[in-house]
Amino acid sequence: MNTSAQISNAKLNRRLLKDKLFTYAIIFLAFLSSVPLFLILFELIKKGYKQINISFFYKVAPDTMEAMVAVKNNEIIPGGIANGIVGTLIIVGMASLIAIPVGIICGMYLAENSKGKFAGVVRFIVDMLQGVPSIVLGVIGYIWVVKPITAGFSSLAGSVALSIMMLPSIVRSTEETLKMIPGTLKEAALSLGVPYHKTMLRVVLPSGISGILTGVILGISRIAGETAPLMLTALGSAAISTDITEPSSAIPLLVWEFYNDPNLVDMIWSASLFLLILILCLNLTAKAIAKRWKVQY
Amino acid sequence: MESTVLEKKEVEAEVKAQPYKVNNMMQNPIEKIESPILNIDKLSVSYGGDKYSINDVSAGIAKNKITAIMGPSGCGKSTLLRAINRMHELYPDTHNKGSVYLGEEDIYKMNPILLRRKIGMVFQRPNPFPTMSIYDNVIAGYLLNGIKLKRKEKDEIVEKSLREVGLWSEVKDSLHNKGTFLSGGQQQRLCIARALAYTPEIILLDEPTSALDPIATAKIEDLLVKLKKDFTIVLVTHNMSQAARISDYSMFMYLGELVEYGKTKQMFTMPKDKRTEEYLTGKFG
Ligand SMILES: Nc1ncnc2c1ncn2[C@@H]1O[C@H](COP(=O)(O)OP(=O)(O)OP(=O)(O)O)[C@@H](O)[C@H]1O
Ligand SMILES: [Mg+2]
């Protein structure tokens, strides 16, 4: 009796040890996977902080001569990325304006008709869309908007391309969120004689607001850093451009331009740092909303 | 409230005194109700195809009484109840034969919005609107249908409805908190208040207490008995003693058919149909 108890004790200890080792291994690996992010941040801050001052936010990108002179005199490069910030705000804003209503309505349709044939087709297409390379969406924007509508590169074309890109995340998050909402909620409204469309818009949708908003913000953060589709659509612009039928700059486009100009390479770091922080903030906001605004049924 | 207790004792005494005997089999097991508020006329409902979930149901619903619908699971109780305010039409392939008359009006020819204003519904699980305050939940019928009310009218409706369900004193200081923070029983009373606030003539309840504990259940039962003064109540219940305690009339359904319908006391003491008797004595179901 006694010995067998001891044996099983020893066995148990071995198992507990294994368990512990396993847990530590997982923690270590998880830590390892977050190392790149910190390295990137560290690198960007180290190389980019000098460039970030007030004029960074309100001055347009410097031309190569200004930059060359500054570099020669060992000064920081003058100018900022205001044309990129404004461009990104306009392009991403318009893309959201297109994609949010379409995506939410589409997601609502999928949640309501989860077994329908047409819904199956739509869901398949949305999944496919998720996998379309962004440069291809740029080509689409070029064919649909640049050539026939704005007769030249334009921020509108960039918005169209990016709106297609953010659509899947909105559609799927709306669908998943609405599917989780108990059907009794809808019944409660309908049993009060509330018409179907009002039930959906004023009862069901608000109950899923946190999940839907999370999807929207993740969609925005996904497109905010996109470069390839904008090269074929918004093209870039040295000045601040608010006309949506005209070419426009964007923060990621500026990073690419700085990379291509030997005199401006020092600007890469600050512009990248700003973009990265912007996207990190969006992600954190999404997380906070998912937590804070969660509706309890 | 006292009368319920009495009634309960009476029924139980009678049940004990008389072992079920099948009374005159020739008697029609469906009692005719004089001047009913609602008349169900040869109603059959299908969720699609030729299979009917309820078949040829005819019954009058007595005004200002509680009518209980009983029967084994899947016999069509919910289907019948939902057909009365057309909630079954949520499922796309439903079709029905026969009809239901509210007074002289065929409900299937009425505007469903008006119909549901006259016939309210309370569900098995409490379902207050999670994004709305207690206050807004009570007047949700008005808010969501875009019916404008003055501040004073709203206050009056909210207070009156919450008093009627006995929730006023419990929540009067937290009217602007979310309704979902209440206990299950309080939530269910809030849902009843929401239905009452919309001034229906009839309230349909589908197993309103099956998700609640005994104390909350007792509160709701008392409430229903009190409410029948002003409203007509139709209640689906799995709980036979609940039906015996609070209902005036009872329906027994089996396989989509209305087998027996009559005064509750009568049905519990002298069921006319063999299947009712078997169900009430727990031989099946
Ligand atoms: N949405 C639906 N689609 C197809 N058939 C349905 C649907 N809802 C119910 N039915 C069928 O209709 C019949 C009656 O169902 P109903 O829900 O009315 O029963 P019930 O008496 O309320 O049962 P329970 O006591 O379990 O709630 C059942 O055979 C069920 O399978
Ligand atoms: Mg049911």
Short mmCIF file of N, CA and C in Angstrom, two decimals, chain B residues 134-255:
data_model
loop_
_atom_site.label_atom_id
_atom_site.label_comp_id
_atom_site.label_asym_id
_atom_site.label_seq_id
_atom_site.Cartn_x
_atom_site.Cartn_y
_atom_site.Cartn_z
N ILE B 134 -33.98 50.72 -18.05
CA ILE B 134 -35.25 50.16 -17.58
C ILE B 134 -36.41 51.02 -18.09
N TYR B 135 -36.24 52.32 -17.94
CA TYR B 135 -37.25 53.29 -18.36
C TYR B 135 -37.60 53.10 -19.84
N ASP B 136 -36.54 53.09 -20.67
CA ASP B 136 -36.77 52.96 -22.12
C ASP B 136 -37.33 51.59 -22.48
N ASN B 137 -36.93 50.57 -21.73
CA ASN B 137 -37.47 49.25 -21.99
C ASN B 137 -38.99 49.23 -21.85
N VAL B 138 -39.48 49.90 -20.81
CA VAL B 138 -40.92 49.88 -20.58
C VAL B 138 -41.66 50.54 -21.75
N ILE B 139 -41.13 51.64 -22.24
CA ILE B 139 -41.84 52.32 -23.33
C ILE B 139 -41.26 51.98 -24.70
N ALA B 140 -40.56 50.83 -24.76
CA ALA B 140 -39.89 50.46 -26.01
C ALA B 140 -40.87 50.37 -27.18
N GLY B 141 -42.09 49.89 -26.91
CA GLY B 141 -43.08 49.78 -27.98
C GLY B 141 -43.34 51.12 -28.64
N TYR B 142 -43.38 52.18 -27.83
CA TYR B 142 -43.60 53.52 -28.38
C TYR B 142 -42.33 54.03 -29.06
N LEU B 143 -41.19 53.87 -28.36
CA LEU B 143 -39.93 54.40 -28.88
C LEU B 143 -39.60 53.80 -30.24
N LEU B 144 -39.66 52.47 -30.29
CA LEU B 144 -39.21 51.80 -31.52
C LEU B 144 -40.18 52.00 -32.67
N ASN B 145 -41.43 52.24 -32.35
CA ASN B 145 -42.39 52.48 -33.43
C ASN B 145 -42.53 53.96 -33.76
N GLY B 146 -41.66 54.77 -33.14
CA GLY B 146 -41.66 56.18 -33.47
C GLY B 146 -42.91 56.92 -33.04
N ILE B 147 -43.56 56.43 -31.96
CA ILE B 147 -44.73 57.14 -31.46
C ILE B 147 -44.26 58.18 -30.45
N LYS B 148 -44.53 59.42 -30.77
CA LYS B 148 -44.02 60.50 -29.90
C LYS B 148 -44.91 60.66 -28.67
N LEU B 149 -44.26 60.73 -27.50
CA LEU B 149 -45.00 60.96 -26.26
C LEU B 149 -44.37 62.14 -25.56
N LYS B 150 -45.19 62.83 -24.78
CA LYS B 150 -44.62 63.92 -23.96
C LYS B 150 -43.92 63.28 -22.77
N ARG B 151 -42.98 64.04 -22.25
CA ARG B 151 -42.21 63.59 -21.10
C ARG B 151 -43.14 63.08 -19.98
N LYS B 152 -44.21 63.85 -19.75
CA LYS B 152 -45.10 63.51 -18.65
C LYS B 152 -45.84 62.19 -18.93
N GLU B 153 -46.28 62.06 -20.19
CA GLU B 153 -46.98 60.82 -20.57
C GLU B 153 -46.06 59.62 -20.37
N LYS B 154 -44.80 59.79 -20.81
CA LYS B 154 -43.84 58.69 -20.65
C LYS B 154 -43.70 58.31 -19.19
N ASP B 155 -43.47 59.34 -18.36
CA ASP B 155 -43.29 59.08 -16.93
C ASP B 155 -44.49 58.32 -16.37
N GLU B 156 -45.68 58.74 -16.80
CA GLU B 156 -46.88 58.09 -16.28
C GLU B 156 -46.96 56.63 -16.71
N ILE B 157 -46.71 56.40 -18.00
CA ILE B 157 -46.79 55.03 -18.51
C ILE B 157 -45.78 54.14 -17.78
N VAL B 158 -44.55 54.66 -17.63
CA VAL B 158 -43.51 53.87 -16.99
C VAL B 158 -43.91 53.52 -15.55
N GLU B 159 -44.35 54.53 -14.82
CA GLU B 159 -44.68 54.27 -13.42
C GLU B 159 -45.87 53.31 -13.31
N LYS B 160 -46.90 53.56 -14.12
CA LYS B 160 -48.09 52.73 -14.06
C LYS B 160 -47.75 51.27 -14.38
N SER B 161 -47.01 51.07 -15.45
CA SER B 161 -46.69 49.70 -15.87
C SER B 161 -45.82 49.01 -14.84
N LEU B 162 -44.83 49.73 -14.32
CA LEU B 162 -43.95 49.10 -13.35
C LEU B 162 -44.69 48.81 -12.04
N ARG B 163 -45.63 49.68 -11.69
CA ARG B 163 -46.44 49.40 -10.50
C ARG B 163 -47.29 48.14 -10.73
N GLU B 164 -47.84 48.04 -11.93
CA GLU B 164 -48.70 46.89 -12.21
C GLU B 164 -47.95 45.56 -12.07
N VAL B 165 -46.67 45.57 -12.44
CA VAL B 165 -45.92 44.32 -12.32
C VAL B 165 -45.17 44.24 -10.98
N GLY B 166 -45.41 45.19 -10.12
CA GLY B 166 -44.80 45.16 -8.79
C GLY B 166 -43.30 45.38 -8.80
N LEU B 167 -42.84 46.16 -9.78
CA LEU B 167 -41.40 46.37 -9.88
C LEU B 167 -41.02 47.80 -9.49
N TRP B 168 -42.05 48.64 -9.39
CA TRP B 168 -41.80 50.08 -9.19
C TRP B 168 -40.92 50.35 -7.98
N SER B 169 -41.31 49.78 -6.84
CA SER B 169 -40.55 50.10 -5.63
C SER B 169 -39.13 49.55 -5.71
N GLU B 170 -38.95 48.49 -6.49
CA GLU B 170 -37.61 47.90 -6.57
C GLU B 170 -36.68 48.69 -7.49
N VAL B 171 -37.24 49.35 -8.50
CA VAL B 171 -36.35 49.98 -9.48
C VAL B 171 -36.53 51.49 -9.61
N LYS B 172 -37.38 52.09 -8.79
CA LYS B 172 -37.70 53.49 -9.06
C LYS B 172 -36.49 54.41 -8.93
N ASP B 173 -35.47 53.96 -8.22
CA ASP B 173 -34.28 54.80 -8.10
C ASP B 173 -33.21 54.47 -9.13
N SER B 174 -33.47 53.46 -9.92
CA SER B 174 -32.45 53.10 -10.92
C SER B 174 -33.08 52.95 -12.29
N LEU B 175 -34.06 53.80 -12.57
CA LEU B 175 -34.79 53.70 -13.84
C LEU B 175 -33.88 53.86 -15.04
N HIS B 176 -32.75 54.56 -14.84
CA HIS B 176 -31.92 54.82 -16.01
C HIS B 176 -30.72 53.88 -16.08
N ASN B 177 -30.74 52.85 -15.26
CA ASN B 177 -29.76 51.78 -15.43
C ASN B 177 -30.25 50.81 -16.49
N LYS B 178 -29.32 50.02 -17.00
CA LYS B 178 -29.71 49.04 -18.01
C LYS B 178 -30.59 47.94 -17.39
N GLY B 179 -31.59 47.53 -18.17
CA GLY B 179 -32.51 46.51 -17.69
C GLY B 179 -31.86 45.16 -17.49
N THR B 180 -30.72 44.95 -18.15
CA THR B 180 -30.09 43.63 -18.08
C THR B 180 -29.36 43.40 -16.77
N PHE B 181 -29.28 44.44 -15.91
CA PHE B 181 -28.61 44.23 -14.63
C PHE B 181 -29.56 43.73 -13.55
N LEU B 182 -30.83 43.58 -13.91
CA LEU B 182 -31.79 43.08 -12.93
C LEU B 182 -31.68 41.56 -12.81
N SER B 183 -32.31 41.01 -11.77
CA SER B 183 -32.32 39.55 -11.63
C SER B 183 -33.27 38.96 -12.67
N GLY B 184 -33.19 37.65 -12.86
CA GLY B 184 -34.02 37.01 -13.89
C GLY B 184 -35.50 37.28 -13.70
N GLY B 185 -35.97 37.16 -12.46
CA GLY B 185 -37.38 37.38 -12.19
C GLY B 185 -37.78 38.83 -12.43
N GLN B 186 -36.88 39.74 -12.02
CA GLN B 186 -37.17 41.16 -12.25
C GLN B 186 -37.19 41.46 -13.74
N GLN B 187 -36.25 40.86 -14.47
CA GLN B 187 -36.22 41.05 -15.92
C GLN B 187 -37.53 40.59 -16.55
N GLN B 188 -38.02 39.43 -16.09
CA GLN B 188 -39.24 38.91 -16.68
C GLN B 188 -40.42 39.84 -16.37
N ARG B 189 -40.43 40.39 -15.15
CA ARG B 189 -41.51 41.33 -14.82
C ARG B 189 -41.37 42.60 -15.65
N LEU B 190 -40.11 42.98 -15.91
CA LEU B 190 -39.90 44.15 -16.78
C LEU B 190 -40.46 43.87 -18.18
N CYS B 191 -40.24 42.63 -18.65
CA CYS B 191 -40.75 42.28 -19.99
C CYS B 191 -42.28 42.28 -19.99
N ILE B 192 -42.88 41.87 -18.89
CA ILE B 192 -44.34 41.93 -18.82
C ILE B 192 -44.79 43.39 -18.80
N ALA B 193 -44.05 44.22 -18.06
CA ALA B 193 -44.38 45.65 -18.03
C ALA B 193 -44.27 46.25 -19.42
N ARG B 194 -43.26 45.83 -20.16
CA ARG B 194 -43.08 46.33 -21.53
C ARG B 194 -44.28 45.98 -22.39
N ALA B 195 -44.79 44.76 -22.20
CA ALA B 195 -45.97 44.36 -22.97
C ALA B 195 -47.20 45.15 -22.51
N LEU B 196 -47.34 45.33 -21.19
CA LEU B 196 -48.51 46.05 -20.65
C LEU B 196 -48.53 47.51 -21.07
N ALA B 197 -47.32 48.12 -21.11
CA ALA B 197 -47.24 49.55 -21.38
C ALA B 197 -47.85 49.88 -22.73
N TYR B 198 -47.89 48.92 -23.59
CA TYR B 198 -48.37 49.14 -24.95
C TYR B 198 -49.88 48.90 -25.02
N THR B 199 -50.50 48.80 -23.86
CA THR B 199 -51.96 48.66 -23.70
C THR B 199 -52.60 47.63 -24.63
N PRO B 200 -52.15 46.38 -24.52
CA PRO B 200 -52.78 45.33 -25.34
C PRO B 200 -54.10 44.89 -24.70
N GLU B 201 -54.87 44.15 -25.46
CA GLU B 201 -56.07 43.54 -24.87
C GLU B 201 -55.75 42.15 -24.36
N ILE B 202 -54.85 41.51 -25.08
CA ILE B 202 -54.51 40.12 -24.75
C ILE B 202 -53.00 40.04 -24.56
N ILE B 203 -52.58 39.25 -23.57
CA ILE B 203 -51.14 39.01 -23.40
C ILE B 203 -50.90 37.51 -23.54
N LEU B 204 -49.98 37.18 -24.43
CA LEU B 204 -49.61 35.77 -24.63
C LEU B 204 -48.30 35.53 -23.89
N LEU B 205 -48.22 34.46 -23.15
CA LEU B 205 -46.98 34.15 -22.44
C LEU B 205 -46.57 32.71 -22.75
N ASP B 206 -45.35 32.54 -23.22
CA ASP B 206 -44.86 31.20 -23.57
C ASP B 206 -43.90 30.73 -22.48
N GLU B 207 -44.37 29.89 -21.60
CA GLU B 207 -43.56 29.38 -20.48
C GLU B 207 -42.78 30.49 -19.79
N PRO B 208 -43.48 31.50 -19.28
CA PRO B 208 -42.78 32.69 -18.78
C PRO B 208 -41.97 32.43 -17.52
N THR B 209 -42.19 31.32 -16.86
CA THR B 209 -41.47 31.11 -15.59
C THR B 209 -40.49 29.95 -15.66
N SER B 210 -40.32 29.36 -16.84
CA SER B 210 -39.50 28.14 -16.85
C SER B 210 -38.02 28.43 -16.62
N ALA B 211 -37.60 29.70 -16.77
CA ALA B 211 -36.20 30.01 -16.50
C ALA B 211 -36.01 30.63 -15.12
N LEU B 212 -37.05 30.59 -14.29
CA LEU B 212 -36.98 31.32 -13.02
C LEU B 212 -37.01 30.39 -11.81
N ASP B 213 -36.53 30.90 -10.69
CA ASP B 213 -36.57 30.12 -9.46
C ASP B 213 -37.97 30.19 -8.85
N PRO B 214 -38.26 29.33 -7.87
CA PRO B 214 -39.63 29.24 -7.34
C PRO B 214 -40.17 30.56 -6.78
N ILE B 215 -39.33 31.35 -6.14
CA ILE B 215 -39.84 32.60 -5.56
C ILE B 215 -40.25 33.56 -6.66
N ALA B 216 -39.38 33.70 -7.65
CA ALA B 216 -39.70 34.59 -8.77
C ALA B 216 -40.94 34.07 -9.51
N THR B 217 -41.03 32.74 -9.62
CA THR B 217 -42.19 32.14 -10.28
C THR B 217 -43.47 32.49 -9.54
N ALA B 218 -43.44 32.36 -8.22
CA ALA B 218 -44.64 32.66 -7.43
C ALA B 218 -45.05 34.11 -7.63
N LYS B 219 -44.08 35.01 -7.68
CA LYS B 219 -44.39 36.43 -7.88
C LYS B 219 -45.10 36.64 -9.20
N ILE B 220 -44.59 35.98 -10.24
CA ILE B 220 -45.20 36.16 -11.56
C ILE B 220 -46.60 35.57 -11.60
N GLU B 221 -46.76 34.43 -10.93
CA GLU B 221 -48.10 33.83 -10.91
C GLU B 221 -49.10 34.76 -10.23
N ASP B 222 -48.73 35.30 -9.09
CA ASP B 222 -49.60 36.25 -8.41
C ASP B 222 -49.94 37.42 -9.31
N LEU B 223 -48.89 37.88 -9.99
CA LEU B 223 -49.05 39.02 -10.89
C LEU B 223 -50.08 38.72 -11.98
N LEU B 224 -49.98 37.54 -12.58
CA LEU B 224 -50.89 37.19 -13.68
C LEU B 224 -52.33 37.16 -13.18
N VAL B 225 -52.51 36.59 -11.99
CA VAL B 225 -53.87 36.52 -11.44
C VAL B 225 -54.42 37.93 -11.23
N LYS B 226 -53.55 38.84 -10.77
CA LYS B 226 -53.96 40.22 -10.55
C LYS B 226 -54.29 40.91 -11.88
N LEU B 227 -53.50 40.59 -12.90
CA LEU B 227 -53.63 41.29 -14.17
C LEU B 227 -54.87 40.91 -14.95
N LYS B 228 -55.47 39.77 -14.64
CA LYS B 228 -56.58 39.34 -15.49
C LYS B 228 -57.80 40.26 -15.35
N LYS B 229 -57.80 41.10 -14.33
CA LYS B 229 -58.84 42.11 -14.19
C LYS B 229 -58.87 43.01 -15.44
N ASP B 230 -57.69 43.35 -15.94
CA ASP B 230 -57.63 44.30 -17.05
C ASP B 230 -57.26 43.67 -18.39
N PHE B 231 -56.72 42.47 -18.34
CA PHE B 231 -56.23 41.87 -19.58
C PHE B 231 -56.72 40.44 -19.70
N THR B 232 -56.71 39.95 -20.91
CA THR B 232 -56.97 38.53 -21.14
C THR B 232 -55.62 37.85 -21.29
N ILE B 233 -55.44 36.73 -20.61
CA ILE B 233 -54.11 36.12 -20.58
C ILE B 233 -54.15 34.71 -21.14
N VAL B 234 -53.24 34.43 -22.06
CA VAL B 234 -53.09 33.06 -22.57
C VAL B 234 -51.68 32.63 -22.25
N LEU B 235 -51.55 31.48 -21.63
CA LEU B 235 -50.27 31.09 -21.04
C LEU B 235 -49.94 29.66 -21.45
N VAL B 236 -48.75 29.47 -22.03
CA VAL B 236 -48.29 28.10 -22.27
C VAL B 236 -47.51 27.67 -21.05
N THR B 237 -47.78 26.50 -20.54
CA THR B 237 -46.99 26.05 -19.40
C THR B 237 -46.77 24.54 -19.44
N HIS B 238 -45.60 24.18 -18.96
CA HIS B 238 -45.27 22.77 -18.83
C HIS B 238 -45.63 22.27 -17.44
N ASN B 239 -45.92 23.25 -16.60
CA ASN B 239 -46.05 22.98 -15.19
C ASN B 239 -47.53 22.82 -14.87
N MET B 240 -47.96 21.58 -14.64
CA MET B 240 -49.39 21.33 -14.46
C MET B 240 -49.92 21.99 -13.23
N SER B 241 -49.12 21.99 -12.14
CA SER B 241 -49.66 22.60 -10.93
C SER B 241 -49.80 24.10 -11.13
N GLN B 242 -48.93 24.67 -11.96
CA GLN B 242 -49.08 26.10 -12.27
C GLN B 242 -50.41 26.35 -12.97
N ALA B 243 -50.71 25.51 -13.96
CA ALA B 243 -51.97 25.65 -14.67
C ALA B 243 -53.13 25.51 -13.69
N ALA B 244 -53.04 24.52 -12.81
CA ALA B 244 -54.11 24.30 -11.84
C ALA B 244 -54.25 25.48 -10.89
N ARG B 245 -53.11 26.07 -10.51
CA ARG B 245 -53.15 27.17 -9.56
C ARG B 245 -53.77 28.43 -10.14
N ILE B 246 -53.39 28.80 -11.33
CA ILE B 246 -53.76 30.15 -11.76
C ILE B 246 -54.74 30.22 -12.92
N SER B 247 -54.95 29.14 -13.66
CA SER B 247 -55.74 29.32 -14.87
C SER B 247 -57.22 29.07 -14.62
N ASP B 248 -58.06 29.73 -15.43
CA ASP B 248 -59.50 29.51 -15.37
C ASP B 248 -59.90 28.45 -16.39
N TYR B 249 -59.27 28.53 -17.55
CA TYR B 249 -59.55 27.54 -18.59
C TYR B 249 -58.25 26.87 -18.97
N SER B 250 -58.36 25.63 -19.40
CA SER B 250 -57.16 24.91 -19.84
C SER B 250 -57.40 24.23 -21.17
N MET B 251 -56.33 24.24 -21.99
CA MET B 251 -56.37 23.48 -23.23
C MET B 251 -55.38 22.34 -23.07
N PHE B 252 -55.75 21.17 -23.56
CA PHE B 252 -54.76 20.11 -23.62
C PHE B 252 -54.54 19.76 -25.09
N MET B 253 -53.28 19.87 -25.51
CA MET B 253 -52.96 19.58 -26.91
C MET B 253 -52.12 18.32 -26.99
N TYR B 254 -52.31 17.62 -28.08
CA TYR B 254 -51.52 16.42 -28.27
C TYR B 254 -51.30 16.23 -29.77
N LEU B 255 -50.04 16.11 -30.18
CA LEU B 255 -49.70 15.92 -31.60
C LEU B 255 -50.41 16.92 -32.51
#
